mmCIF file of C-alpha atoms in Angstrom:
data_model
loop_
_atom_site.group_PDB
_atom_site.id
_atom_site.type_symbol
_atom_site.label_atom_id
_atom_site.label_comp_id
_atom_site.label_asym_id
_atom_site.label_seq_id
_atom_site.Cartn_x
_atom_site.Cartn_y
_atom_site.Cartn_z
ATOM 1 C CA UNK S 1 87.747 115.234 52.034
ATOM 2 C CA UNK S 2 90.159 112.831 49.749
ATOM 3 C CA UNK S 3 89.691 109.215 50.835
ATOM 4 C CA UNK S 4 92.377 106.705 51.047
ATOM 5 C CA UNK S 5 91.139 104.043 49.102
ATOM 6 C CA UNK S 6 92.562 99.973 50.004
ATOM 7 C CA UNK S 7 94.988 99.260 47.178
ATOM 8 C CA UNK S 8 95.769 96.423 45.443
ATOM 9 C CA UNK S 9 98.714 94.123 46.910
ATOM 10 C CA UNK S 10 102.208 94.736 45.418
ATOM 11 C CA UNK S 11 102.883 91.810 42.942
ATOM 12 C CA UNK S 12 99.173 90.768 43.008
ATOM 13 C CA UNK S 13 97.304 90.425 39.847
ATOM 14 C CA UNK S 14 93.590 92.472 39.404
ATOM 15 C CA UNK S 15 92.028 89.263 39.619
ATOM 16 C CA UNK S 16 93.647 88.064 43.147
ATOM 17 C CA UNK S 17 91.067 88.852 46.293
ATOM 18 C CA UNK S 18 92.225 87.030 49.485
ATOM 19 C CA UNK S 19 89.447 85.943 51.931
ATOM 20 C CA UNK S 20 90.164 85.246 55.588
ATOM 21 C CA UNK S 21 89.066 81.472 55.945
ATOM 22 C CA UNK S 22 86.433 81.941 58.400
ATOM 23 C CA UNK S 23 85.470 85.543 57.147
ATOM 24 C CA UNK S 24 81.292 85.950 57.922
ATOM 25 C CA UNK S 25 79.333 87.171 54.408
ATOM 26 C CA UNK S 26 79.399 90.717 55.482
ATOM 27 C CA UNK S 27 83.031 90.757 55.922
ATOM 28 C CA UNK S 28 83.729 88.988 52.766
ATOM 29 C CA UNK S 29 81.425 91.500 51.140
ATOM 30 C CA UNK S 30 83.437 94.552 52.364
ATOM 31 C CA UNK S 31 86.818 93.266 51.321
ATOM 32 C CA UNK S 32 85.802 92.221 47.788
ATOM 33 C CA UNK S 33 83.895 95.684 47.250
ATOM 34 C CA UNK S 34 86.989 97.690 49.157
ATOM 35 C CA UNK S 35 89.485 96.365 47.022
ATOM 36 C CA UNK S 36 87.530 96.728 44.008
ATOM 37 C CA UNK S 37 87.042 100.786 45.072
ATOM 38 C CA UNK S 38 91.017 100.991 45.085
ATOM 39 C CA UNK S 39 91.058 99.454 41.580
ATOM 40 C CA UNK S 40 89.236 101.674 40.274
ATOM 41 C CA UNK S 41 90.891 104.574 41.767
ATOM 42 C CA UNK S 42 94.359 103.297 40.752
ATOM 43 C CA UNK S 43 92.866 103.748 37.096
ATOM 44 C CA UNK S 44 92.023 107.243 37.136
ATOM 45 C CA UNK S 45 95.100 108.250 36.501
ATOM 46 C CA UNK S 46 95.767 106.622 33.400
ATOM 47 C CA UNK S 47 92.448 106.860 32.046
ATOM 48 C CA UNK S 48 92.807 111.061 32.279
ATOM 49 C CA UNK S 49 96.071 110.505 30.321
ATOM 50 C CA UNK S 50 93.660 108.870 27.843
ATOM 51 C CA UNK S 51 95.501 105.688 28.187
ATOM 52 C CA UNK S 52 93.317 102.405 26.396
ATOM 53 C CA UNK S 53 94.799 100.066 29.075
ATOM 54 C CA UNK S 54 93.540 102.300 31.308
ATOM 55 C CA UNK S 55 89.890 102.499 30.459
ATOM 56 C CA UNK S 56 89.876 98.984 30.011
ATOM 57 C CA UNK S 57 91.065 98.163 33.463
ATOM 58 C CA UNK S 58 88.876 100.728 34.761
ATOM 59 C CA UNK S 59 85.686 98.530 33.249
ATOM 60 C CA UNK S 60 86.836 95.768 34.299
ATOM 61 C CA UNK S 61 86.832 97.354 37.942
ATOM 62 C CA UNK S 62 83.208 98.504 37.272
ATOM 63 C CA UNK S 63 82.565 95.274 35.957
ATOM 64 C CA UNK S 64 83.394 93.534 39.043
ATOM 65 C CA UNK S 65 81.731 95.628 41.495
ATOM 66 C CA UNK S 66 78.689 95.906 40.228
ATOM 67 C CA UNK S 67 78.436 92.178 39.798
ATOM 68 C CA UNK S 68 79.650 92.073 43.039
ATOM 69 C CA UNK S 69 76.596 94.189 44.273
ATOM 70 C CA UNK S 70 74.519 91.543 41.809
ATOM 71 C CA UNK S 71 76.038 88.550 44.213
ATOM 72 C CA UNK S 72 75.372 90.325 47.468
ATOM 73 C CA UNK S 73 72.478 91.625 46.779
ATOM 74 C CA UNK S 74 70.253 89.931 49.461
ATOM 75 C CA UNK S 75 73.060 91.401 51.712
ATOM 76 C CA UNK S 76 73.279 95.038 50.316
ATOM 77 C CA UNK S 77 70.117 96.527 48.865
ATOM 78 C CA UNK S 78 68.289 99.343 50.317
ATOM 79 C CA UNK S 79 68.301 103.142 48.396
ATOM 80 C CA UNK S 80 71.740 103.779 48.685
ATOM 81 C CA UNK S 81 72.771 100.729 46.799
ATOM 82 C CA UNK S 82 70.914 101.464 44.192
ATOM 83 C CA UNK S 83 71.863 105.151 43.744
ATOM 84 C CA UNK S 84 75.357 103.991 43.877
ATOM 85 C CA UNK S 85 74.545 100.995 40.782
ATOM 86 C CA UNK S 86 72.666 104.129 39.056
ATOM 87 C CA UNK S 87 75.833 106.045 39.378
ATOM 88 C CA UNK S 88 78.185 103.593 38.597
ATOM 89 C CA UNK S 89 76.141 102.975 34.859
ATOM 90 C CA UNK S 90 76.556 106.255 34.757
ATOM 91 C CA UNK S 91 80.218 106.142 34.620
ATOM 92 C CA UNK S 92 79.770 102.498 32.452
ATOM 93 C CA UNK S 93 78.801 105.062 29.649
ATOM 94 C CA UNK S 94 80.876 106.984 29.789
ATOM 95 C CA UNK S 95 84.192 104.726 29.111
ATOM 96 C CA UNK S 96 82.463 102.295 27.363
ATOM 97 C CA UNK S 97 82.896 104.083 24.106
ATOM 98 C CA UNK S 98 85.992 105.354 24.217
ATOM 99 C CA UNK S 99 86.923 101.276 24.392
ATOM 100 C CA UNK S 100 84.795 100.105 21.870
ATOM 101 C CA UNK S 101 86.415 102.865 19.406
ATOM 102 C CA UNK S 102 89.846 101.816 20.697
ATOM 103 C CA UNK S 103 89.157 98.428 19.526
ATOM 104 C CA UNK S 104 87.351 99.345 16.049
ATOM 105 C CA UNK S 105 89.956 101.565 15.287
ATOM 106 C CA UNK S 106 93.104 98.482 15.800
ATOM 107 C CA UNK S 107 90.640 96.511 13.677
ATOM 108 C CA UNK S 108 90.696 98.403 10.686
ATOM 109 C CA UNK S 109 94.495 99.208 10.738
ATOM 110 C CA UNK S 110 94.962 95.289 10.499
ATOM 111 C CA UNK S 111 92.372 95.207 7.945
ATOM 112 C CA UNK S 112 93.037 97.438 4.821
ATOM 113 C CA UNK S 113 90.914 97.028 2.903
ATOM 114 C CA UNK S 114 87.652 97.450 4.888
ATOM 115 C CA UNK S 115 86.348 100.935 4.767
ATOM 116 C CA UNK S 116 86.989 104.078 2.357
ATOM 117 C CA UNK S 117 89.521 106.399 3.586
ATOM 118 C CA UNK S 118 86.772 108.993 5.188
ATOM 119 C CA UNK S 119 84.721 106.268 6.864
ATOM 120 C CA UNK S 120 88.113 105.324 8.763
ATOM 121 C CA UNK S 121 88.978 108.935 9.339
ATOM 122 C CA UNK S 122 85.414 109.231 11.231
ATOM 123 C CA UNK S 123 86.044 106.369 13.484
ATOM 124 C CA UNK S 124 89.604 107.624 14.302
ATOM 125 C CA UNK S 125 87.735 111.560 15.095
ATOM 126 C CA UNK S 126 85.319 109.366 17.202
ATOM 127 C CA UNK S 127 87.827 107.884 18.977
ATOM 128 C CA UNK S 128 89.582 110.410 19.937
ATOM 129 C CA UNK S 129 86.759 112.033 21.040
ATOM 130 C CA UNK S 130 85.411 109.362 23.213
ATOM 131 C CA UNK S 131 88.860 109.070 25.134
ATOM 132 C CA UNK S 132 88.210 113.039 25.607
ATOM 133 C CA UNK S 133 85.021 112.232 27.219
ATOM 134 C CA UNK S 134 86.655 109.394 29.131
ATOM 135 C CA UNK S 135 89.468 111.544 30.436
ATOM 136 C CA UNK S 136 86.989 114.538 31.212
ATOM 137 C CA UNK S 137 84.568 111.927 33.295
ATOM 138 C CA UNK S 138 87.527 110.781 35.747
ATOM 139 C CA UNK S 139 88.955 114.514 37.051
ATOM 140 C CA UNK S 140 85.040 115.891 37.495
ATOM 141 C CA UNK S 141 83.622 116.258 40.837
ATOM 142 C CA UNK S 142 80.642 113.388 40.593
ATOM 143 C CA UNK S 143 83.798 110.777 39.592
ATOM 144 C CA UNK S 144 84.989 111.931 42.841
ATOM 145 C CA UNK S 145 82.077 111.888 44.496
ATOM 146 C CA UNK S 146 81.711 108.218 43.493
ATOM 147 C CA UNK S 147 84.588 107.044 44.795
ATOM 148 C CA UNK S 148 84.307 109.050 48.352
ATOM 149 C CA UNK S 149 80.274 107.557 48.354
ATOM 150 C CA UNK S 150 81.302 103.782 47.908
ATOM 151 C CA UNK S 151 83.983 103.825 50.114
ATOM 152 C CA UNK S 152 81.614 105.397 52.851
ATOM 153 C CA UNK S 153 78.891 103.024 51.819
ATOM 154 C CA UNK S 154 81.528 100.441 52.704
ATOM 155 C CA UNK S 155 82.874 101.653 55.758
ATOM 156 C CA UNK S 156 79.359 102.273 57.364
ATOM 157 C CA UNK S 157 78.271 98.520 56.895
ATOM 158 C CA UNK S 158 74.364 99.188 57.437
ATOM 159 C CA UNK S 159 74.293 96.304 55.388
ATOM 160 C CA UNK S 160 75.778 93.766 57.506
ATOM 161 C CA UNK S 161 72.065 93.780 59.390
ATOM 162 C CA UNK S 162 72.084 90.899 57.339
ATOM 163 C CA UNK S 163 68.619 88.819 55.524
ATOM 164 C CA UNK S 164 67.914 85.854 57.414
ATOM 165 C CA UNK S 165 68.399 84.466 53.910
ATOM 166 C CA UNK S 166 72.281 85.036 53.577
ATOM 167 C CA UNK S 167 73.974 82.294 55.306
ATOM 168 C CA UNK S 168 76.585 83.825 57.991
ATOM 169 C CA UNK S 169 79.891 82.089 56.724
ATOM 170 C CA UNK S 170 80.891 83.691 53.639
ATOM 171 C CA UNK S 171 82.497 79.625 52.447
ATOM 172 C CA UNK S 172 79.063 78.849 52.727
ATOM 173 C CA UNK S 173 77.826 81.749 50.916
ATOM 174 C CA UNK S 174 79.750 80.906 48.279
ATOM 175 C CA UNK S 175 79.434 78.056 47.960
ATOM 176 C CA UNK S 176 75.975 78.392 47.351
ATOM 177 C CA UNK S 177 76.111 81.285 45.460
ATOM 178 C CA UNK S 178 78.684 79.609 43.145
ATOM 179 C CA UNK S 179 76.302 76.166 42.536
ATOM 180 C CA UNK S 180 73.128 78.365 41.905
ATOM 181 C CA UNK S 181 74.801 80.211 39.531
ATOM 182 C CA UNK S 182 76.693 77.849 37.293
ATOM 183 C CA UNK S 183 73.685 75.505 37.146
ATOM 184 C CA UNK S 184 71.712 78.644 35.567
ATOM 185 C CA UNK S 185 74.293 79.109 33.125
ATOM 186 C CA UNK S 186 74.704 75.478 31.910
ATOM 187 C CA UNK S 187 71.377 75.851 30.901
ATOM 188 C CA UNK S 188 71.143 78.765 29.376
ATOM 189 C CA UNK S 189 74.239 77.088 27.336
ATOM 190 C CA UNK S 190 72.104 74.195 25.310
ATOM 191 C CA UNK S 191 72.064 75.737 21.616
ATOM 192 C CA UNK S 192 74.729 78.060 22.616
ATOM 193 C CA UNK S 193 75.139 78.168 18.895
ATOM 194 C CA UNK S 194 71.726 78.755 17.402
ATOM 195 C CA UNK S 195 71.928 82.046 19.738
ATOM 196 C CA UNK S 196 71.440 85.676 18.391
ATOM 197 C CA UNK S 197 73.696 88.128 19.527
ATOM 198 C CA UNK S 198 71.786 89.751 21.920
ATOM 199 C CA UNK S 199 70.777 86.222 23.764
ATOM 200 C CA UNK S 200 74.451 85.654 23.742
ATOM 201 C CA UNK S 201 75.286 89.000 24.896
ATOM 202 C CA UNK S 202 72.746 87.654 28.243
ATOM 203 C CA UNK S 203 74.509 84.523 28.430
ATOM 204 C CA UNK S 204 77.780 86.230 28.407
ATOM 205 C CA UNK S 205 76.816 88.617 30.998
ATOM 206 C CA UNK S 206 75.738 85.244 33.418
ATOM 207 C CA UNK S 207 79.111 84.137 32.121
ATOM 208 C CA UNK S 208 81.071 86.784 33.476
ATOM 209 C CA UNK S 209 79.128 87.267 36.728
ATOM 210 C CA UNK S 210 80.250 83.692 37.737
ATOM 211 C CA UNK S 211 83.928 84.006 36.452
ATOM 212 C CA UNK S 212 83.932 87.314 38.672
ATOM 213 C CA UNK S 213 81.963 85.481 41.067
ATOM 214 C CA UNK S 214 84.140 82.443 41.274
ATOM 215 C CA UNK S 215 87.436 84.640 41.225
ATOM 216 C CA UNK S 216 85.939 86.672 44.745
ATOM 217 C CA UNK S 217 85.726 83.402 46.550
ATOM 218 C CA UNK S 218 88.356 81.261 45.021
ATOM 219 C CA UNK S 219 90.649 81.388 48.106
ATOM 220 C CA UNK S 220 87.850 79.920 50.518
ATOM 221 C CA UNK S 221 88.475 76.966 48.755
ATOM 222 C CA UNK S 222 91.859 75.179 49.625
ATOM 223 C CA UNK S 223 90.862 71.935 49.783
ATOM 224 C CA UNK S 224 92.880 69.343 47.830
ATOM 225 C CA UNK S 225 89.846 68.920 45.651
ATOM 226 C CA UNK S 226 86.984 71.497 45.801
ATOM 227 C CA UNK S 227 90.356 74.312 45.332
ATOM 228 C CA UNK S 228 91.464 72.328 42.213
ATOM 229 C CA UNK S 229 88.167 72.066 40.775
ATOM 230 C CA UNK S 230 86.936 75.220 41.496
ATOM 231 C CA UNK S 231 89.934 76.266 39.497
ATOM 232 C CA UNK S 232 89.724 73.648 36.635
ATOM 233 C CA UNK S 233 85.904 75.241 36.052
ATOM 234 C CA UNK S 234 86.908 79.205 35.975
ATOM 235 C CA UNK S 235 89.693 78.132 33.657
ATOM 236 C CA UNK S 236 86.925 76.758 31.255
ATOM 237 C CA UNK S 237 84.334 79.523 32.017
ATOM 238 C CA UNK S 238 87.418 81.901 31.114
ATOM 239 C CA UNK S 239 87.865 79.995 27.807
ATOM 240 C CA UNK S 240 84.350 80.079 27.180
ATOM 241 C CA UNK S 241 83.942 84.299 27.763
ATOM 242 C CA UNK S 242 87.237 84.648 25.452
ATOM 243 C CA UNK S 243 85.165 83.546 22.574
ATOM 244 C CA UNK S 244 81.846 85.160 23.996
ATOM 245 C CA UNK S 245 84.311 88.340 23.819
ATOM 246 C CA UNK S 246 84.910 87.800 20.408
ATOM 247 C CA UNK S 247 81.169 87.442 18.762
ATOM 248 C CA UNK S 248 80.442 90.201 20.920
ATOM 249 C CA UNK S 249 83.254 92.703 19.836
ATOM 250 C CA UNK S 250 82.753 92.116 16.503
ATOM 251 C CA UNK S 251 78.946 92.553 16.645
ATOM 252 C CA UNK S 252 79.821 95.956 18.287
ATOM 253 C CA UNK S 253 81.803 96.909 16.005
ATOM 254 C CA UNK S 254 79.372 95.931 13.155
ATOM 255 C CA UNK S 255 76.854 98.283 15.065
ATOM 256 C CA UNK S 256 79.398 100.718 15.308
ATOM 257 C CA UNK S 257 79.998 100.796 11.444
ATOM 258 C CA UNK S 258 76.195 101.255 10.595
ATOM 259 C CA UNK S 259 75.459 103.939 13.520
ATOM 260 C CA UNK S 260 77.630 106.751 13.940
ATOM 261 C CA UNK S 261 79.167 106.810 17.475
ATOM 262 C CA UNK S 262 77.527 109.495 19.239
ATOM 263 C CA UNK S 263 76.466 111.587 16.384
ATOM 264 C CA UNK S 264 73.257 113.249 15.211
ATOM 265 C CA UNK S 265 74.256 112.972 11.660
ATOM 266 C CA UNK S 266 72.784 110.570 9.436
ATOM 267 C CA UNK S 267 74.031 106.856 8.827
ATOM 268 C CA UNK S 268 75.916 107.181 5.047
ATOM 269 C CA UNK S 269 76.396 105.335 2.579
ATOM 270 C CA UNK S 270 80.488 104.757 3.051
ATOM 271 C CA UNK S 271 79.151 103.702 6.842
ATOM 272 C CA UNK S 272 76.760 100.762 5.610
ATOM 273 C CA UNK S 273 79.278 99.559 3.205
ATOM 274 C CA UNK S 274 81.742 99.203 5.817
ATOM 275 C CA UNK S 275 79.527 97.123 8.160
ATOM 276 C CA UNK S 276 78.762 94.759 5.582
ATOM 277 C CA UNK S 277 82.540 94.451 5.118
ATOM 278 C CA UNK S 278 83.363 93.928 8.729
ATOM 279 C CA UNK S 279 80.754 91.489 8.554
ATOM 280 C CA UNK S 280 82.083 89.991 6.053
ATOM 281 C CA UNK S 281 85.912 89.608 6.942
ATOM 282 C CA UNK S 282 84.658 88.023 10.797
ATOM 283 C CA UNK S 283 83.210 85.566 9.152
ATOM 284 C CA UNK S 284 85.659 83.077 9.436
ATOM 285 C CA UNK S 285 86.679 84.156 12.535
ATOM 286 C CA UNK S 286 83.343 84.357 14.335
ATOM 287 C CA UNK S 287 82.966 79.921 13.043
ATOM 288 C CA UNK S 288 85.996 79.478 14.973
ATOM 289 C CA UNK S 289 85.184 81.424 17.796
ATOM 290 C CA UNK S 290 81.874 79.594 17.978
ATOM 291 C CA UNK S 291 82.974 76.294 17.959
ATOM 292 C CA UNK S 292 85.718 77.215 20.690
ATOM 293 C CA UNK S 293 82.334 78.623 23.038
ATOM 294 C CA UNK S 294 80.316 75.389 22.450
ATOM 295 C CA UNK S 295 83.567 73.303 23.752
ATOM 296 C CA UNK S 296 84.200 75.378 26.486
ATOM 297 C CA UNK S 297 80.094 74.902 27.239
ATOM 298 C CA UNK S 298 80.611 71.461 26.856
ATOM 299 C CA UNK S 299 83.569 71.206 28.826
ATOM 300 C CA UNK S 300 81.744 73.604 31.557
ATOM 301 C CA UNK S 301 78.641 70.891 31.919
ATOM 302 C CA UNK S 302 80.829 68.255 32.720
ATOM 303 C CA UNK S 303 82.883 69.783 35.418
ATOM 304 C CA UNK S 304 81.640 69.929 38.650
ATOM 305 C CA UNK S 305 81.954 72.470 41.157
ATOM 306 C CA UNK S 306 83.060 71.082 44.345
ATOM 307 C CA UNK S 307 84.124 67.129 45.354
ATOM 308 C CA UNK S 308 83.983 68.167 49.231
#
């Protein structure tokens, strides 16, 4: 049986998630993860039309609720959680290439002279074919299935037989939630810059769980300053993932260039001359992107969370 999933408000951006003031952590829990379930199934249609913006929203979605399921987790784990997280990667695959083609594949048409004429003809066959996959993944039965299973997992509530741990006001959830985390990521910041890319790649992963994180709970916090602050800090933690984005698009994409998306054949010789290229044209951008993530870290260390 179809399930009507909670869309998102008319007008409303994907980021916006309104709390009830005095909503307990349970109840916080199931609006955040019920509204994320309708964002996702608002995407489905686009992303079977094979539609970029589409897929990417559709991540995003993903994104969110598993890092949602990350914040709750003291709340929500038992075996169904985690079939539902093993599911969910599942369906992480199987978009994620069909977006990091997307993005390859703008790169070299504003780049023209990066890659011979059949290494660019590969990533555009590539592409195509991921957004195949991608389109394929959201009309089968177990995308269905998915959506119907989180939905129920939500409805039922087992999980609101809550730890002793979780505190039962979700503002005081967060709030501690929100502190824990953003002291773990200012110090996984120091050296931001002497970082490889896959110890950035975990930083920006902490990164984005608190700007997700911070976004679920933002409207618990009205207060003239705690709301304002809150604010000031996931408009520099947004700043600071922009240019996290960045190093970590183009190091993709440099991966992407040396290994064959989803192909048994051989790395060639066209292939490793086009990484190095790619490598070589972000150069200048990836300095500049760097020195906009160590000011947004900076920025990030001295802004406190709350004033009240």
């Amino acid at each position: 049986m179809k399930r009507a999933f909670t869309p998102a408000r008319k007008g409303a951006s994907s980021d916006d998630i309104i709390l009830a003031s005095h909503s307990s952590t349970p109840e916080a829990f199931k609006t955040i993860a019920g509204t994320l379930v309708g964002l996702m199934a608002a995407q489905q249609p686009p992303v079977s039309d094979r539609d970029p913006v589409g897929v990417h929203q559709m991540r995003i979605a993903l994104r969110r609720m598993r890092a949602a399921i990350s914040i709750f987790a003291d709340l929500v784990h038992g075996p169904e959680t985690e079939r539902l997280k093993s599911e969910m990667k599942w369906l992480t695959g199987r978009l994620g290439p069909a977006r990091d083609l997307h993005l390859m594949d703008l790169k070299l048409r504003d780049i023209s002279d990066v890659g011979s004429a059949a290494f660019r003809n590969r990533v555009a066959a590539d592409r195509i074919s991921a957004f195949d996959a991608a389109s394929r993944t959201v009309v089968s039965k177990r995308f269905g299935k998915l959506l119907d299973d989180l939905q129920s997992w939500i409805d039922a509530g087992e999980f609101a037989q809550a730890s002793h741990d979780v505190p039962e006001s979700a503002k005081k959830f967060a709030r501690h939630v929100l502190s824990h985390r953003a002291d773990r990521l200012i110090r996984k910041l120091d050296r931001l810059d002497q970082l490889d890319d896959e110890q950035r790649h975990r930083v920006r992963i902490a990164a984005k769980k608190l700007y997700y994180a911070a976004g679920f709970f933002q409207s618990l916090f009205t207060g003239p300053h705690s709301g304002k602050r809150l604010a000031r800090f996931r408009k520099q933690l947004k700043k600071l993932l922009d240019a996290l984005g960045a190093l970590n698009d183009a190091a993709v994409q440099r991966e992407l260039a040396s290994r064959p998306a989803n192909q048994p054949r051989r790395t060639t010789k066209a292939d490793a001359t086009a990484a190095q290229d790619l490598a070589a044209a972000d150069d200048e951008a990836a300095r500049k992107q760097m020195k906009a993530a160590v000011k947004a870290a900076t920025k990030l260390a001295d802004s406190p969370l709350f004033a009240d």
